[in-house]
Amino acid sequence: MTLTFTVDPPQTPELRDQIIGLWTDVSNAGGAVGFVPPVTTEDVRPDYLKHLVALESRQMHLVAGRDEDGRVAATAFLGRNTHRLQRHWVWAYTVMVHPRLQGQGCGRELMDAVERAGRSFDGIEAIRLTCRGGTGVDRFYASCGYQEVGRVPGMIRVGPGDDRDDITMLLPL
């Protein structure tokens, strides 16, 4: 399946609901996007609203991928740095593809769209992201050209006795 990507689509109630639904579905399928299953849309909504505030202030950008039915099936948020010494790179947050599309190349399409978006912003020289160890997603990001540049052992506590590494990855543009 091929997705159609846009950067900073207009924020509508329909878009909001689709992103919150996507985030909930990805979380409940075990995706490492800030939650541990089970979660509901009401659990996810406050985190989306934080992203929305950053989108409205232009401190964050949304890369949204829509399927053939026009529904949001993949997203990533690109956060700009406000510190004067770090304005030359962006963070990639909440990178997700709907579970029904995983394993079909949509993740690679999303990361290509994220890279294109990063390259389109004036003065941006790199994209940085973090991911949860023990999921294998670091290998996926490496296959997309990202380099591991840091790792903090046991920094993410998924549950009692289940601590994971916080892995930082970088894509020079």
mmCIF file of N, CA and C in Angstrom, residues 40-88:
data_model
loop_
_atom_site.group_PDB
_atom_site.id
_atom_site.type_symbol
_atom_site.label_atom_id
_atom_site.label_comp_id
_atom_site.label_asym_id
_atom_site.label_seq_id
_atom_site.Cartn_x
_atom_site.Cartn_y
_atom_site.Cartn_z
ATOM 1 N N THR A 40 -6.978 3.869 26.270
ATOM 2 C CA THR A 40 -8.187 4.317 25.581
ATOM 3 C C THR A 40 -7.882 5.636 24.882
ATOM 4 N N THR A 41 -8.803 6.076 24.055
ATOM 5 C CA THR A 41 -8.615 7.373 23.406
ATOM 6 C C THR A 41 -8.542 8.484 24.448
ATOM 7 N N GLU A 42 -9.233 8.324 25.564
ATOM 8 C CA GLU A 42 -9.189 9.350 26.615
ATOM 9 C C GLU A 42 -7.833 9.380 27.309
ATOM 10 N N ASP A 43 -7.116 8.258 27.336
ATOM 11 C CA ASP A 43 -5.751 8.241 27.872
ATOM 12 C C ASP A 43 -4.805 8.998 26.949
ATOM 13 N N VAL A 44 -5.017 8.860 25.653
ATOM 14 C CA VAL A 44 -4.122 9.432 24.645
ATOM 15 C C VAL A 44 -4.397 10.916 24.412
ATOM 16 N N ARG A 45 -5.653 11.318 24.507
ATOM 17 C CA ARG A 45 -6.061 12.691 24.166
ATOM 18 C C ARG A 45 -5.183 13.780 24.795
ATOM 19 N N PRO A 46 -4.842 13.739 26.095
ATOM 20 C CA PRO A 46 -4.012 14.817 26.657
ATOM 21 C C PRO A 46 -2.637 14.943 25.985
ATOM 22 N N ASP A 47 -2.039 13.824 25.604
ATOM 23 C CA ASP A 47 -0.742 13.889 24.920
ATOM 24 C C ASP A 47 -0.893 14.506 23.536
ATOM 25 N N TYR A 48 -1.981 14.153 22.836
ATOM 26 C CA TYR A 48 -2.221 14.773 21.535
ATOM 27 C C TYR A 48 -2.422 16.280 21.691
ATOM 28 N N LEU A 49 -3.161 16.680 22.717
ATOM 29 C CA LEU A 49 -3.418 18.112 22.910
ATOM 30 C C LEU A 49 -2.125 18.886 23.167
ATOM 31 N N LYS A 50 -1.156 18.276 23.842
ATOM 32 C CA LYS A 50 0.161 18.915 24.016
ATOM 33 C C LYS A 50 0.824 19.119 22.656
ATOM 34 N N HIS A 51 0.755 18.109 21.808
ATOM 35 C CA HIS A 51 1.307 18.244 20.452
ATOM 36 C C HIS A 51 0.558 19.341 19.690
ATOM 37 N N LEU A 52 -0.758 19.392 19.850
ATOM 38 C CA LEU A 52 -1.563 20.385 19.143
ATOM 39 C C LEU A 52 -1.155 21.809 19.523
ATOM 40 N N VAL A 53 -0.908 22.057 20.793
ATOM 41 C CA VAL A 53 -0.452 23.385 21.228
ATOM 42 C C VAL A 53 0.863 23.730 20.520
ATOM 43 N N ALA A 54 1.778 22.770 20.448
ATOM 44 C CA ALA A 54 3.054 23.014 19.767
ATOM 45 C C ALA A 54 2.850 23.214 18.262
ATOM 46 N N LEU A 55 1.895 22.490 17.668
ATOM 47 C CA LEU A 55 1.593 22.677 16.243
ATOM 48 C C LEU A 55 1.064 24.085 15.997
ATOM 49 N N GLU A 56 0.162 24.516 16.851
ATOM 50 C CA GLU A 56 -0.434 25.842 16.667
ATOM 51 C C GLU A 56 0.582 26.964 16.830
ATOM 52 N N SER A 57 1.607 26.748 17.648
ATOM 53 C CA SER A 57 2.644 27.767 17.844
ATOM 54 C C SER A 57 3.777 27.626 16.823
ATOM 55 N N ARG A 58 3.648 26.645 15.916
ATOM 56 C CA ARG A 58 4.647 26.375 14.865
ATOM 57 C C ARG A 58 5.978 25.881 15.440
ATOM 58 N N GLN A 59 5.955 25.387 16.684
ATOM 59 C CA GLN A 59 7.139 24.782 17.276
ATOM 60 C C GLN A 59 7.214 23.305 16.895
ATOM 61 N N MET A 60 6.141 22.802 16.311
ATOM 62 C CA MET A 60 6.093 21.416 15.892
ATOM 63 C C MET A 60 5.378 21.347 14.552
ATOM 64 N N HIS A 61 5.756 20.339 13.770
ATOM 65 C CA HIS A 61 5.133 20.097 12.466
ATOM 66 C C HIS A 61 4.639 18.657 12.436
ATOM 67 N N LEU A 62 3.547 18.441 11.741
ATOM 68 C CA LEU A 62 2.956 17.117 11.601
ATOM 69 C C LEU A 62 3.185 16.601 10.193
ATOM 70 N N VAL A 63 3.705 15.378 10.111
ATOM 71 C CA VAL A 63 3.766 14.642 8.852
ATOM 72 C C VAL A 63 2.694 13.564 8.959
ATOM 73 N N ALA A 64 1.676 13.657 8.110
ATOM 74 C CA ALA A 64 0.551 12.725 8.175
ATOM 75 C C ALA A 64 0.453 11.937 6.875
ATOM 76 N N GLY A 65 0.343 10.623 7.006
ATOM 77 C CA GLY A 65 0.166 9.749 5.856
ATOM 78 C C GLY A 65 -1.251 9.206 5.830
ATOM 79 N N ARG A 66 -1.904 9.362 4.687
ATOM 80 C CA ARG A 66 -3.289 8.888 4.545
ATOM 81 C C ARG A 66 -3.329 7.688 3.601
ATOM 82 N N ASP A 67 -4.225 6.772 3.931
ATOM 83 C CA ASP A 67 -4.404 5.590 3.084
ATOM 84 C C ASP A 67 -5.314 5.924 1.902
ATOM 85 N N GLU A 68 -5.651 4.914 1.105
ATOM 86 C CA GLU A 68 -6.456 5.151 -0.101
ATOM 87 C C GLU A 68 -7.870 5.635 0.218
ATOM 88 N N ASP A 69 -8.320 5.423 1.460
ATOM 89 C CA ASP A 69 -9.632 5.910 1.881
ATOM 90 C C ASP A 69 -9.566 7.306 2.496
ATOM 91 N N GLY A 70 -8.357 7.886 2.536
ATOM 92 C CA GLY A 70 -8.188 9.225 3.085
ATOM 93 C C GLY A 70 -8.056 9.279 4.598
ATOM 94 N N ARG A 71 -7.955 8.120 5.236
ATOM 95 C CA ARG A 71 -7.806 8.072 6.698
ATOM 96 C C ARG A 71 -6.331 8.146 7.086
ATOM 97 N N VAL A 72 -6.058 8.817 8.195
ATOM 98 C CA VAL A 72 -4.689 8.911 8.700
ATOM 99 C C VAL A 72 -4.235 7.528 9.149
ATOM 100 N N ALA A 73 -3.144 7.053 8.552
ATOM 101 C CA ALA A 73 -2.631 5.720 8.840
ATOM 102 C C ALA A 73 -1.188 5.755 9.333
ATOM 103 N N ALA A 74 -0.550 6.922 9.294
ATOM 104 C CA ALA A 74 0.833 7.058 9.755
ATOM 105 C C ALA A 74 1.080 8.518 10.117
ATOM 106 N N THR A 75 1.858 8.730 11.164
ATOM 107 C CA THR A 75 2.203 10.099 11.549
ATOM 108 C C THR A 75 3.593 10.155 12.156
ATOM 109 N N ALA A 76 4.139 11.348 12.122
ATOM 110 C CA ALA A 76 5.327 11.709 12.894
ATOM 111 C C ALA A 76 5.220 13.198 13.157
ATOM 112 N N PHE A 77 5.670 13.609 14.312
ATOM 113 C CA PHE A 77 5.696 15.020 14.671
ATOM 114 C C PHE A 77 7.146 15.465 14.702
ATOM 115 N N LEU A 78 7.433 16.590 14.090
ATOM 116 C CA LEU A 78 8.793 17.135 14.071
ATOM 117 C C LEU A 78 8.834 18.376 14.944
ATOM 118 N N GLY A 79 9.568 18.292 16.028
ATOM 119 C CA GLY A 79 9.650 19.390 16.985
ATOM 120 C C GLY A 79 10.887 20.234 16.762
ATOM 121 N N ARG A 80 10.663 21.530 16.664
ATOM 122 C CA ARG A 80 11.775 22.473 16.518
ATOM 123 C C ARG A 80 12.384 22.755 17.885
ATOM 124 N N ASN A 81 13.668 23.025 17.881
ATOM 125 C CA ASN A 81 14.366 23.396 19.106
ATOM 126 C C ASN A 81 14.267 24.900 19.311
ATOM 127 N N THR A 82 14.044 25.301 20.541
ATOM 128 C CA THR A 82 13.978 26.721 20.836
ATOM 129 C C THR A 82 15.311 27.260 21.335
ATOM 130 N N HIS A 83 16.193 26.372 21.765
ATOM 131 C CA HIS A 83 17.494 26.834 22.258
ATOM 132 C C HIS A 83 18.340 27.334 21.095
ATOM 133 N N ARG A 84 18.899 28.511 21.246
ATOM 134 C CA ARG A 84 19.636 29.176 20.157
ATOM 135 C C ARG A 84 20.799 28.341 19.615
ATOM 136 N N LEU A 85 21.339 27.435 20.408
ATOM 137 C CA LEU A 85 22.477 26.631 19.962
ATOM 138 C C LEU A 85 22.059 25.306 19.315
ATOM 139 N N GLN A 86 20.748 25.067 19.269
ATOM 140 C CA GLN A 86 20.281 23.780 18.739
ATOM 141 C C GLN A 86 19.201 23.927 17.677
ATOM 142 N N ARG A 87 19.127 25.065 17.071
ATOM 143 C CA ARG A 87 18.073 25.297 16.077
ATOM 144 C C ARG A 87 18.366 24.660 14.721
ATOM 145 N N HIS A 88 19.489 24.006 14.579
ATOM 146 C CA HIS A 88 19.872 23.410 13.300
ATOM 147 C C HIS A 88 19.442 21.945 13.161
#
